[in-house]
CSV table of C-alpha atoms and ligand atoms in Angstrom, one decimal:
chain,number,residue,atom,x,y,z
A,48,MET,CA,3.8,-27.2,13.5
A,49,THR,CA,2.9,-25.4,9.7
A,50,LEU,CA,-0.1,-26.4,7.6
A,51,THR,CA,0.3,-27.3,4.4
A,52,ARG,CA,-1.4,-24.7,2.2
A,53,SER,CA,-4.0,-27.0,0.9
A,54,SER,CA,-5.3,-28.0,4.7
A,55,PHE,CA,-5.1,-24.4,5.3
A,56,LEU,CA,-7.5,-23.1,2.7
A,57,ALA,CA,-9.9,-26.2,3.3
A,58,GLU,CA,-10.4,-25.8,6.6
A,59,GLY,CA,-9.6,-22.2,7.8
A,60,LEU,CA,-10.2,-19.7,4.8
A,61,LEU,CA,-13.7,-20.4,3.9
A,62,LEU,CA,-14.6,-19.5,7.3
A,63,PHE,CA,-12.4,-16.7,7.8
A,64,CYS,CA,-14.1,-13.3,6.6
A,65,MET,CA,-17.4,-14.1,7.8
A,66,PRO,CA,-18.2,-12.4,10.9
A,67,ASP,CA,-18.7,-15.0,13.4
A,68,THR,CA,-20.8,-13.3,16.0
A,69,ASN,CA,-24.0,-11.0,16.1
A,70,ASN,CA,-22.0,-8.8,18.2
A,71,GLU,CA,-19.5,-8.4,15.4
A,72,GLN,CA,-22.4,-8.0,12.5
A,73,ALA,CA,-23.3,-4.9,14.8
A,74,LEU,CA,-20.1,-3.6,15.1
A,75,PRO,CA,-19.7,0.1,13.8
A,76,VAL,CA,-17.7,0.6,10.6
A,77,LEU,CA,-14.2,0.5,10.8
A,78,THR,CA,-13.3,4.5,10.3
A,79,LYS,CA,-9.9,6.3,11.2
A,80,SER,CA,-11.6,9.4,12.4
A,81,ALA,CA,-13.5,7.3,15.5
A,82,PHE,CA,-10.2,7.1,17.0
A,83,ARG,CA,-8.7,10.6,17.9
A,84,GLU,CA,-5.9,13.0,16.4
A,85,ASP,CA,-3.5,11.8,19.0
A,86,PHE,CA,-4.1,7.9,18.2
A,87,ARG,CA,-0.5,6.9,17.0
A,88,TRP,CA,-0.6,4.5,14.1
A,89,GLY,CA,2.6,2.7,13.2
A,90,VAL,CA,4.6,-0.7,12.3
A,91,SER,CA,6.6,-3.3,14.2
A,92,THR,CA,9.6,-5.3,13.7
A,93,ALA,CA,12.6,-6.3,15.9
A,94,ALA,CA,16.5,-6.3,15.3
A,95,TYR,CA,17.4,-9.8,14.9
A,96,GLN,CA,14.4,-10.4,12.7
A,97,ILE,CA,14.9,-8.1,10.2
A,98,GLU,CA,18.6,-6.5,10.5
A,99,GLY,CA,20.8,-9.2,9.3
A,100,ALA,CA,24.6,-8.4,9.4
A,101,HIS,CA,25.1,-10.7,12.2
A,102,GLU,CA,28.6,-10.3,12.4
A,103,ALA,CA,29.2,-6.5,10.6
A,104,GLU,CA,30.9,-4.0,11.9
A,105,GLY,CA,32.1,-5.3,15.7
A,106,LYS,CA,28.4,-6.6,16.6
A,107,GLY,CA,28.9,-9.6,19.3
A,108,LEU,CA,26.9,-12.7,18.7
A,109,SER,CA,23.7,-13.1,20.7
A,110,ILE,CA,21.7,-15.6,21.6
A,111,TRP,CA,19.8,-15.8,18.7
A,112,ASP,CA,22.9,-16.0,16.3
A,113,VAL,CA,24.3,-19.3,18.5
A,114,PHE,CA,21.1,-20.9,18.8
A,115,SER,CA,20.1,-20.6,15.0
A,116,SER,CA,23.3,-22.0,14.0
A,117,ARG,CA,22.5,-25.2,15.9
A,118,LYS,CA,20.9,-28.3,14.2
A,119,GLY,CA,17.1,-28.4,14.5
A,120,LYS,CA,16.3,-25.7,16.4
A,121,ILE,CA,14.4,-23.9,13.5
A,122,LYS,CA,12.8,-25.2,10.6
A,123,GLN,CA,14.7,-25.4,7.3
A,124,ARG,CA,18.0,-24.4,9.0
A,125,HIS,CA,16.7,-21.0,8.5
A,126,HIS,CA,18.5,-18.1,10.7
A,127,GLY,CA,19.0,-14.4,10.9
A,128,ASN,CA,22.0,-14.1,9.7
A,129,GLN,CA,21.0,-12.1,6.5
A,130,ALA,CA,17.2,-11.9,7.3
A,131,CYS,CA,16.1,-8.8,5.5
A,132,ASP,CA,19.1,-7.3,5.4
A,133,PHE,CA,17.8,-4.0,7.2
A,134,PHE,CA,21.3,-3.0,8.3
A,135,ASN,CA,22.1,-2.4,4.8
A,136,ARG,CA,18.6,-1.4,3.6
A,137,TYR,CA,17.5,1.0,6.0
A,138,PRO,CA,17.3,3.9,3.9
A,139,ASP,CA,15.1,2.3,1.1
A,140,ASP,CA,13.0,0.7,3.8
A,141,LEU,CA,12.1,3.9,5.5
A,142,GLN,CA,11.5,5.4,2.2
A,143,LEU,CA,8.9,2.9,1.7
A,144,MET,CA,7.5,3.2,4.8
A,145,GLN,CA,7.0,6.8,4.3
A,146,SER,CA,5.5,6.3,1.1
A,147,MET,CA,2.9,4.2,3.1
A,148,ALA,CA,1.8,6.9,5.4
A,149,ILE,CA,2.8,5.3,8.1
A,150,PRO,CA,3.9,7.4,11.2
A,151,ASN,CA,5.5,5.3,13.9
A,152,PHE,CA,8.2,2.8,13.6
A,153,ARG,CA,8.9,0.2,16.4
A,154,PHE,CA,11.8,-1.9,16.2
A,155,SER,CA,14.4,-2.8,18.9
A,156,LEU,CA,18.0,-2.1,19.4
A,157,SER,CA,20.4,-4.8,19.2
A,158,TRP,CA,22.4,-5.1,22.5
A,159,SER,CA,25.4,-7.1,21.3
A,160,ARG,CA,25.3,-4.5,18.4
A,161,LEU,CA,25.9,-1.8,21.2
A,162,LEU,CA,28.0,-3.5,23.7
A,163,PRO,CA,29.6,-6.9,22.0
A,164,GLN,CA,30.0,-8.3,25.2
A,165,GLY,CA,27.0,-7.2,27.1
A,166,THR,CA,28.8,-4.9,29.4
A,167,GLY,CA,31.8,-3.0,29.1
A,168,LEU,CA,33.6,-2.0,26.1
A,169,VAL,CA,31.4,-0.1,23.3
A,170,ASN,CA,31.0,-0.6,19.9
A,171,ARG,CA,30.9,2.9,18.0
A,172,HIS,CA,29.9,1.2,14.8
A,173,GLY,CA,26.8,0.2,16.2
A,174,VAL,CA,26.5,2.8,18.1
A,175,ALA,CA,26.6,5.3,14.7
A,176,TYR,CA,24.0,3.0,13.0
A,177,TYR,CA,21.3,3.3,15.5
A,178,ASP,CA,22.3,7.2,15.0
A,179,ARG,CA,22.0,6.7,11.1
A,180,LEU,CA,18.6,5.1,11.9
A,181,ILE,CA,17.0,7.3,14.3
A,182,ASP,CA,18.1,10.2,12.3
A,183,HIS,CA,16.7,8.8,9.0
A,184,CYS,CA,13.4,8.1,10.6
A,185,LEU,CA,13.1,11.7,12.0
A,186,GLU,CA,14.7,13.3,8.7
A,187,LEU,CA,11.4,11.6,6.7
A,188,GLY,CA,9.0,12.4,9.3
A,189,ILE,CA,9.0,9.1,11.2
A,190,THR,CA,8.6,8.8,15.1
A,191,PRO,CA,10.9,6.1,16.3
A,192,TRP,CA,9.6,3.4,19.2
A,193,PRO,CA,13.1,1.4,19.9
A,194,THR,CA,12.5,-1.5,22.4
A,195,LEU,CA,15.5,-2.1,24.2
A,196,TYR,CA,15.4,-6.3,24.5
A,197,HIS,CA,13.8,-8.2,21.9
A,198,TRP,CA,15.0,-11.4,23.1
A,199,ASP,CA,18.4,-11.5,21.7
A,200,LEU,CA,20.8,-11.3,24.7
A,201,PRO,CA,24.2,-10.8,23.8
A,202,GLN,CA,26.1,-14.8,24.0
A,203,ALA,CA,29.0,-13.3,26.3
A,204,LEU,CA,26.0,-12.6,29.2
A,205,GLU,CA,24.2,-16.1,28.5
A,206,GLN,CA,27.3,-18.0,28.9
A,207,LYS,CA,27.3,-16.0,32.4
A,208,GLY,CA,24.2,-17.7,33.4
A,209,GLY,CA,22.0,-15.2,31.1
A,210,TRP,CA,18.5,-14.3,32.4
A,211,THR,CA,19.0,-16.7,35.5
A,212,ASN,CA,22.0,-14.6,36.9
A,213,ARG,CA,20.8,-11.9,38.8
A,214,ASP,CA,24.1,-10.1,37.9
A,215,ILE,CA,21.5,-9.7,34.9
A,216,VAL,CA,20.2,-6.4,36.4
A,217,GLY,CA,23.3,-4.8,37.0
A,218,TRP,CA,24.0,-6.0,33.0
A,219,PHE,CA,20.9,-4.7,31.8
A,220,GLU,CA,21.0,-1.1,33.8
A,221,GLU,CA,24.3,-0.5,32.1
A,222,TYR,CA,22.9,-1.5,28.6
A,223,ALA,CA,19.6,0.8,29.0
A,224,ALA,CA,21.6,3.9,30.4
A,225,LEU,CA,24.2,3.6,27.4
A,226,ALA,CA,21.1,3.6,25.0
A,227,VAL,CA,19.2,6.4,26.7
A,228,LYS,CA,22.4,8.5,27.1
A,229,LEU,CA,23.3,8.1,23.3
A,230,TYR,CA,19.7,8.5,21.8
A,231,GLY,CA,17.6,9.8,24.2
A,232,ASP,CA,17.8,13.0,22.9
A,233,ARG,CA,16.1,12.5,19.7
A,234,VAL,CA,14.2,9.3,20.8
A,235,LYS,CA,10.8,10.4,23.1
A,236,ASN,CA,9.0,6.9,23.1
A,237,TRP,CA,10.9,3.7,24.5
A,238,MET,CA,10.0,0.1,25.5
A,239,VAL,CA,11.7,-1.7,27.7
A,240,LEU,CA,11.4,-5.6,27.2
A,241,ASN,CA,9.3,-7.5,24.7
A,242,GLU,CA,7.0,-10.1,25.9
A,243,PRO,CA,9.0,-11.6,28.8
A,244,MET,CA,6.8,-14.4,29.0
A,245,VAL,CA,7.7,-15.6,25.4
A,246,PHE,CA,11.4,-15.3,25.9
A,247,THR,CA,11.4,-16.8,29.2
A,248,GLY,CA,8.5,-19.4,28.7
A,249,ALA,CA,10.0,-20.5,25.6
A,250,GLY,CA,13.7,-19.9,26.0
A,251,TYR,CA,14.3,-20.8,29.3
A,252,PHE,CA,11.4,-23.4,30.0
A,253,LEU,CA,10.4,-25.4,26.8
A,254,GLY,CA,13.7,-24.4,25.4
A,255,VAL,CA,12.2,-23.8,21.6
A,256,HIS,CA,14.0,-20.3,21.7
A,257,ALA,CA,16.9,-19.1,22.6
A,258,PRO,CA,19.1,-20.2,24.5
A,259,GLY,CA,17.5,-23.7,24.5
A,260,ARG,CA,17.3,-24.1,28.1
A,261,ARG,CA,14.8,-26.3,29.7
A,262,GLY,CA,12.9,-27.0,33.0
A,263,PHE,CA,11.7,-24.9,36.3
A,264,GLY,CA,15.6,-24.8,37.1
A,265,PRO,CA,16.1,-22.0,35.1
A,266,PHE,CA,12.4,-20.4,34.2
A,267,ILE,CA,12.1,-19.3,38.1
A,268,PRO,CA,15.3,-17.4,38.0
A,269,ALA,CA,14.6,-16.0,34.7
A,270,VAL,CA,11.3,-14.9,35.4
A,271,HIS,CA,12.0,-13.3,38.5
A,272,HIS,CA,15.4,-11.0,37.0
A,273,ALA,CA,13.2,-10.6,33.6
A,274,THR,CA,10.5,-8.6,36.1
A,275,LEU,CA,13.5,-6.7,38.0
A,276,CYS,CA,15.0,-5.4,34.6
A,277,GLN,CA,11.5,-4.6,33.5
A,278,ALA,CA,11.3,-2.0,36.2
A,279,ALA,CA,14.8,-1.1,36.7
A,280,GLY,CA,15.2,-0.2,32.8
A,281,GLY,CA,12.5,2.3,32.9
A,282,ARG,CA,13.6,3.7,35.7
A,283,VAL,CA,17.3,4.2,34.1
A,284,ILE,CA,15.3,5.6,31.3
A,285,LYS,CA,13.3,8.0,33.6
A,286,ASP,CA,16.5,9.1,35.3
A,287,PHE,CA,18.2,10.2,32.1
A,288,ARG,CA,15.2,11.5,30.2
A,289,PRO,CA,12.3,12.4,32.9
A,290,GLU,CA,10.0,13.7,29.8
A,291,ALA,CA,10.3,10.6,28.0
A,292,GLU,CA,7.2,8.0,27.4
A,293,VAL,CA,8.2,4.9,29.2
A,294,GLY,CA,6.4,1.9,28.1
A,295,THR,CA,6.8,-2.0,28.3
A,296,THR,CA,5.0,-5.2,26.1
A,297,PHE,CA,3.2,-8.0,26.7
A,298,SER,CA,1.9,-10.9,25.0
A,299,CYS,CA,-1.7,-11.4,26.1
A,300,SER,CA,-4.5,-13.8,24.9
A,301,HIS,CA,-8.0,-13.4,26.0
A,302,ILE,CA,-8.6,-17.0,28.1
A,303,GLU,CA,-11.7,-19.1,27.8
A,304,PRO,CA,-12.5,-22.4,29.8
A,305,LEU,CA,-13.8,-25.0,27.0
A,306,HIS,CA,-16.9,-25.6,29.1
A,307,GLN,CA,-18.7,-23.7,31.5
A,308,ARG,CA,-18.0,-26.5,34.6
A,309,GLU,CA,-16.2,-25.7,37.4
A,310,ARG,CA,-12.7,-27.5,36.8
A,311,ASP,CA,-12.2,-25.5,33.2
A,312,ILE,CA,-12.9,-22.7,34.8
A,313,ARG,CA,-10.3,-22.7,36.8
A,314,ALA,CA,-7.9,-24.2,34.3
A,315,ALA,CA,-8.5,-21.5,32.7
A,316,ARG,CA,-8.0,-18.9,35.5
A,317,ARG,CA,-4.3,-20.6,36.1
A,318,VAL,CA,-3.5,-19.9,32.2
A,319,ASP,CA,-4.8,-16.2,32.6
A,320,ALA,CA,-2.6,-15.8,35.7
A,321,LEU,CA,0.7,-17.3,34.3
A,322,LEU,CA,-0.3,-15.7,30.2
A,323,ASN,CA,-1.1,-12.4,31.1
A,324,ARG,CA,-0.7,-11.2,34.9
A,325,LEU,CA,2.8,-12.8,35.8
A,326,PHE,CA,4.9,-10.0,34.6
A,327,LEU,CA,1.9,-7.2,33.9
A,328,GLU,CA,1.3,-7.2,38.2
A,329,PRO,CA,4.4,-7.2,39.7
A,330,ALA,CA,5.1,-3.9,37.8
A,331,LEU,CA,1.9,-2.4,39.4
A,332,GLY,CA,2.9,-3.3,42.2
A,333,LEU,CA,0.6,-6.0,42.8
A,334,GLY,CA,3.0,-8.4,43.0
A,335,TYR,CA,3.0,-12.3,41.4
A,336,PRO,CA,-0.1,-13.9,40.9
A,337,LEU,CA,0.6,-16.7,43.1
A,338,ASP,CA,-2.6,-17.5,44.4
A,339,GLU,CA,-3.9,-19.1,41.2
A,340,LEU,CA,0.2,-20.3,40.5
A,341,ARG,CA,0.9,-22.4,43.3
A,342,PHE,CA,4.0,-24.2,41.8
A,343,MET,CA,5.4,-20.9,40.7
A,344,ARG,CA,6.1,-20.2,44.6
A,345,ARG,CA,9.5,-21.1,44.3
A,346,LEU,CA,10.0,-17.5,43.1
A,347,GLU,CA,10.1,-16.4,46.6
A,348,LYS,CA,13.4,-18.3,46.9
A,349,TYR,CA,14.7,-16.0,44.2
A,350,MET,CA,13.5,-12.4,46.2
A,351,LEU,CA,15.6,-10.4,48.2
A,352,PRO,CA,14.6,-7.9,50.8
A,353,GLY,CA,13.5,-4.7,49.1
A,354,ASP,CA,12.4,-6.5,45.6
A,355,GLU,CA,8.6,-6.4,45.8
A,356,GLU,CA,9.0,-2.3,45.4
A,357,ARG,CA,12.1,-2.8,42.8
A,358,MET,CA,9.5,-4.7,40.6
A,359,ALA,CA,7.4,-2.1,40.4
A,360,PHE,CA,7.5,0.9,37.9
A,361,ASP,CA,4.9,3.2,36.5
A,362,PHE,CA,4.9,2.8,32.8
A,363,ASP,CA,3.8,5.7,31.0
A,364,PHE,CA,1.9,3.0,28.9
A,365,ILE,CA,1.4,-0.8,28.7
A,366,GLY,CA,2.1,-2.4,25.5
A,367,VAL,CA,-0.6,-4.7,24.4
A,368,GLN,CA,0.5,-7.6,21.7
A,369,ASN,CA,-2.7,-9.7,20.8
A,370,TYR,CA,-3.0,-12.1,18.0
A,371,THR,CA,-5.5,-14.8,19.4
A,372,ARG,CA,-7.4,-16.2,21.9
A,373,GLU,CA,-6.8,-19.5,23.9
A,374,VAL,CA,-9.7,-22.3,24.7
A,375,VAL,CA,-8.4,-23.9,27.9
A,376,LYS,CA,-9.4,-27.4,29.2
A,377,TYR,CA,-8.6,-29.1,32.5
A,378,ALA,CA,-5.9,-31.7,31.9
A,379,PHE,CA,-5.2,-33.8,35.3
A,380,TRP,CA,-1.9,-35.1,33.8
A,381,THR,CA,-0.2,-31.9,32.6
A,382,PRO,CA,2.0,-31.4,35.7
A,383,PHE,CA,1.9,-28.4,37.5
A,384,LEU,CA,-1.0,-26.1,35.6
A,385,GLN,CA,-3.1,-28.8,35.2
A,386,ALA,CA,-4.5,-27.1,31.8
A,387,ASN,CA,-4.2,-27.6,28.2
A,388,LEU,CA,-4.8,-25.0,25.5
A,389,VAL,CA,-7.3,-26.8,23.1
A,390,PRO,CA,-6.0,-25.8,19.4
A,391,ALA,CA,-7.7,-23.8,17.1
A,392,ARG,CA,-8.0,-26.8,14.4
A,393,LYS,CA,-9.8,-28.8,16.8
A,394,ARG,CA,-12.2,-26.6,17.4
A,395,GLY,CA,-13.0,-26.1,13.7
A,396,VAL,CA,-12.8,-22.2,14.0
A,397,PRO,CA,-10.5,-20.7,11.1
A,398,TYR,CA,-6.9,-20.4,12.0
A,399,THR,CA,-3.8,-18.6,10.7
A,400,LEU,CA,-0.6,-20.5,9.2
A,401,MET,CA,0.8,-19.9,13.0
A,402,ASN,CA,-2.2,-22.0,13.8
A,403,TRP,CA,-3.6,-19.5,15.9
A,404,GLU,CA,-7.4,-19.0,15.9
A,405,VAL,CA,-8.5,-16.0,13.9
A,406,TYR,CA,-10.7,-14.0,16.8
A,407,PRO,CA,-10.8,-10.4,17.1
A,408,GLU,CA,-13.2,-10.3,19.6
A,409,SER,CA,-10.0,-11.3,21.7
A,410,ILE,CA,-8.3,-7.8,21.6
A,411,TYR,CA,-11.4,-6.2,22.4
A,412,HIS,CA,-11.4,-8.7,25.8
A,413,ILE,CA,-8.1,-8.3,26.6
A,414,LEU,CA,-8.2,-4.6,26.3
A,415,HIS,CA,-10.9,-4.2,28.9
A,416,GLN,CA,-9.4,-6.8,30.9
A,417,PHE,CA,-6.3,-4.8,31.0
A,418,ASN,CA,-8.5,-1.4,31.2
A,419,ARG,CA,-9.6,-2.4,34.7
A,420,TYR,CA,-6.3,-2.3,36.4
A,421,LYS,CA,-6.3,1.0,38.4
A,422,GLY,CA,-2.3,1.3,37.6
A,423,ILE,CA,-2.3,1.8,34.0
A,424,ARG,CA,-2.3,5.3,32.5
A,425,LYS,CA,-2.7,4.1,28.7
A,426,LEU,CA,-2.6,1.2,26.3
A,427,ILE,CA,-0.7,0.9,23.0
A,428,VAL,CA,-1.3,-2.4,20.6
A,429,THR,CA,2.4,-2.6,20.0
A,430,GLU,CA,1.7,-6.0,18.0
A,431,ASN,CA,-1.6,-7.5,16.2
A,432,GLY,CA,-1.0,-9.2,13.1
A,433,ALA,CA,-1.5,-12.4,11.3
A,434,ALA,CA,0.5,-14.8,9.0
A,435,PHE,CA,-1.0,-16.2,5.7
A,436,PRO,CA,0.4,-18.3,3.0
A,437,ASP,CA,1.3,-15.4,0.5
A,438,GLU,CA,2.6,-15.4,-2.9
A,439,LEU,CA,4.0,-13.3,-5.8
A,440,LYS,CA,2.2,-13.6,-8.8
A,441,ASP,CA,3.0,-10.6,-11.5
A,442,GLY,CA,4.5,-8.5,-9.4
A,443,GLN,CA,1.8,-8.4,-6.6
A,444,VAL,CA,0.9,-10.0,-3.5
A,445,HIS,CA,-3.1,-10.2,-2.9
A,446,ASP,CA,-3.7,-10.9,0.8
A,447,PRO,CA,-7.3,-10.7,1.7
A,448,GLU,CA,-7.1,-12.7,4.7
A,449,ARG,CA,-4.5,-10.7,6.3
A,450,LEU,CA,-6.4,-7.5,5.1
A,451,CYS,CA,-9.2,-9.0,6.4
A,452,TYR,CA,-7.8,-9.9,9.8
A,453,LEU,CA,-6.5,-6.6,10.6
A,454,LYS,CA,-9.6,-4.6,9.9
A,455,ARG,CA,-11.8,-7.0,12.1
A,456,TYR,CA,-9.2,-6.6,15.0
A,457,LEU,CA,-9.2,-2.9,14.2
A,458,GLN,CA,-12.7,-3.1,14.9
A,459,GLN,CA,-12.7,-4.3,17.8
A,460,VAL,CA,-10.1,-1.8,19.2
A,461,GLN,CA,-12.2,1.0,17.9
A,462,ARG,CA,-15.2,-0.4,19.6
A,463,ALA,CA,-13.1,-0.8,23.1
A,464,LYS,CA,-12.0,2.6,22.7
A,465,GLN,CA,-15.5,4.0,21.7
A,466,GLU,CA,-16.7,2.4,25.1
A,467,GLY,CA,-13.9,4.1,27.0
A,468,VAL,CA,-11.1,2.0,27.2
A,469,LYS,CA,-7.7,4.2,27.2
A,470,VAL,CA,-6.1,2.6,24.2
A,471,GLN,CA,-4.3,5.3,22.4
A,472,GLY,CA,-2.1,3.3,19.4
A,473,TYR,CA,-1.8,0.4,17.1
A,474,PHE,CA,1.1,-1.1,15.8
A,475,VAL,CA,0.8,-3.7,13.0
A,476,TRP,CA,3.3,-6.9,13.1
A,477,SER,CA,4.7,-6.5,11.0
A,478,PHE,CA,6.2,-4.1,8.3
A,479,VAL,CA,8.1,-6.6,6.3
A,480,ASP,CA,8.0,-10.5,6.3
A,481,ASN,CA,10.7,-11.4,8.5
A,482,PHE,CA,12.5,-14.3,10.3
A,483,GLU,CA,9.8,-16.0,12.1
A,484,TRP,CA,12.0,-17.4,15.3
A,485,ALA,CA,12.0,-21.0,15.4
A,486,GLU,CA,9.3,-21.0,12.6
A,487,GLY,CA,12.0,-19.4,10.2
A,488,TYR,CA,10.9,-17.6,6.8
A,489,ASP,CA,8.0,-19.4,6.2
A,490,PRO,CA,4.7,-17.8,8.0
A,491,ARG,CA,5.2,-14.2,6.7
A,492,PHE,CA,3.2,-11.4,8.5
A,493,GLY,CA,4.5,-8.7,6.9
A,494,LEU,CA,2.2,-5.5,4.9
A,495,VAL,CA,5.5,-5.8,2.5
A,496,HIS,CA,6.4,-9.0,1.0
A,497,VAL,CA,10.0,-9.5,1.0
A,498,ASP,CA,11.8,-12.0,-1.7
A,499,PHE,CA,14.6,-13.2,0.7
A,500,GLU,CA,16.6,-14.5,-2.6
A,501,THR,CA,16.7,-10.9,-4.3
A,502,GLN,CA,15.5,-8.9,-1.2
A,503,GLN,CA,12.9,-7.0,-3.8
A,504,ARG,CA,10.1,-5.7,-1.7
A,505,THR,CA,6.3,-5.8,-2.6
A,506,ILE,CA,3.5,-4.0,-1.0
A,507,LYS,CA,0.8,-6.4,-0.4
A,508,SER,CA,-3.1,-5.6,-0.8
A,509,SER,CA,-3.1,-4.9,3.0
A,510,GLY,CA,0.1,-2.6,3.0
A,511,HIS,CA,-2.1,-0.5,-0.2
A,512,TRP,CA,-5.3,-0.8,2.0
A,513,TYR,CA,-3.0,0.3,5.8
A,514,ARG,CA,-1.7,3.1,3.5
A,515,ASP,CA,-5.4,4.1,2.6
A,516,PHE,CA,-6.9,4.0,5.7
A,517,LEU,CA,-3.9,6.0,7.4
A,518,GLN,CA,-4.5,8.8,4.8
A,519,GLY,CA,-8.0,8.6,6.1
B,238,BGC,C1,7.0,-11.2,18.7
B,238,BGC,C2,7.3,-11.2,17.3
B,238,BGC,C3,6.6,-12.4,16.7
B,238,BGC,C4,5.5,-12.5,17.0
B,238,BGC,C5,4.7,-13.2,15.8
B,238,BGC,C6,5.4,-11.7,19.0
B,238,BGC,O1,5.6,-12.8,19.7
B,238,BGC,O2,7.2,-10.2,19.5
B,238,BGC,O3,9.0,-11.0,17.3
B,238,BGC,O4,7.3,-12.2,15.4
B,238,BGC,O5,5.0,-12.1,17.8
B,238,BGC,O6,4.6,-14.4,16.2
């Protein structure tokens, strides 16, 4: 649910910039030099959220093109058909990025732009588009960081079962091989999947994201096949380009029990296993965390001999995508998980336009939690950011809430790094305001404001601050 502006201001904003723990007050001042020279600073985006041009130059439809054309799926019937028109405007947008001193750009490749049917025939116009985009980045001194899959499955593959069909492993390998053969000479840093928990959970269990399927029937096989593709994609990239730096990304939140009592603590452990561990641990060779998630045991039905090994891959980095923390209480009536998330609103804490609590220490705790895994080589924060009700006034966008949010989260990254956590990069979500999935265009996450009528870009105060920070 999106809040009205007035209730948001009343309940959230006033609390917002106040350090809320003694710990935070004691934090060192944020300075770029506290991160080492080799720390990677950047911004993140995704194809469907910014490109538009959804049918241009031979692109096939994706599940998001289809889902967003269906009534009642996206707020205000918004869709990504034009989005930020990045497909046509990328030269100007990259120029703007360069003017903001941003050295690394995370974007995703649209599978159905390259392979309109998901497999087989290659769309040479799509190939040429990413060629131009990557070359342009390099000409401007911006390092490209593509993600292979940020949720826009070719619709033709969904018609064959999509993520529920085990054949997707072969389809995905074909797509990954094509991408790395085409661009691997110029692209060094790759990410395989974006947040598998979200695209399987929201898309194949809750039905609130594309393709809108619901229940355990589609969810369980989708989870297993995404886990297999995560590792398979990594292997394909390394086979063609052993020198590539290959990662994959996870949505993750620090989880806390509402009260320090046994039932809440155990509920919090189950939520942690589901949200933070389900896709990460198989990649590390630890298998699924089924001890905590008994109701997911039917995953075993989909496992073939050898799958334990197939699910594992030695990633060069793990992408941490953190926005908030979750507070959990035991809930007898909630099927399977027997746990509920207690919304920030009900806890009287500050929150963003997505209703997500502003809790900077979440990123600190989750970095430590991931750092404890022996199998993780390094961590990169591949997304962090916040949506607020920005307004363009007299040609300016003043967004002190976002600026404050970014500083406080970054301070926690700095704190973790100074304590020895192997975090080596930070990417803001997002470069520009964009299509926020089922929420449409209202939640704005950008460092750069987009007027979706005119496509005019305006750097927000947070964007000016990020530039100044990056310039040291
Ligand atoms: C996703 C983005 C999304 C952002 C904010 C992440 O879960 O990767 O696509 O826009 O969060 O909701």
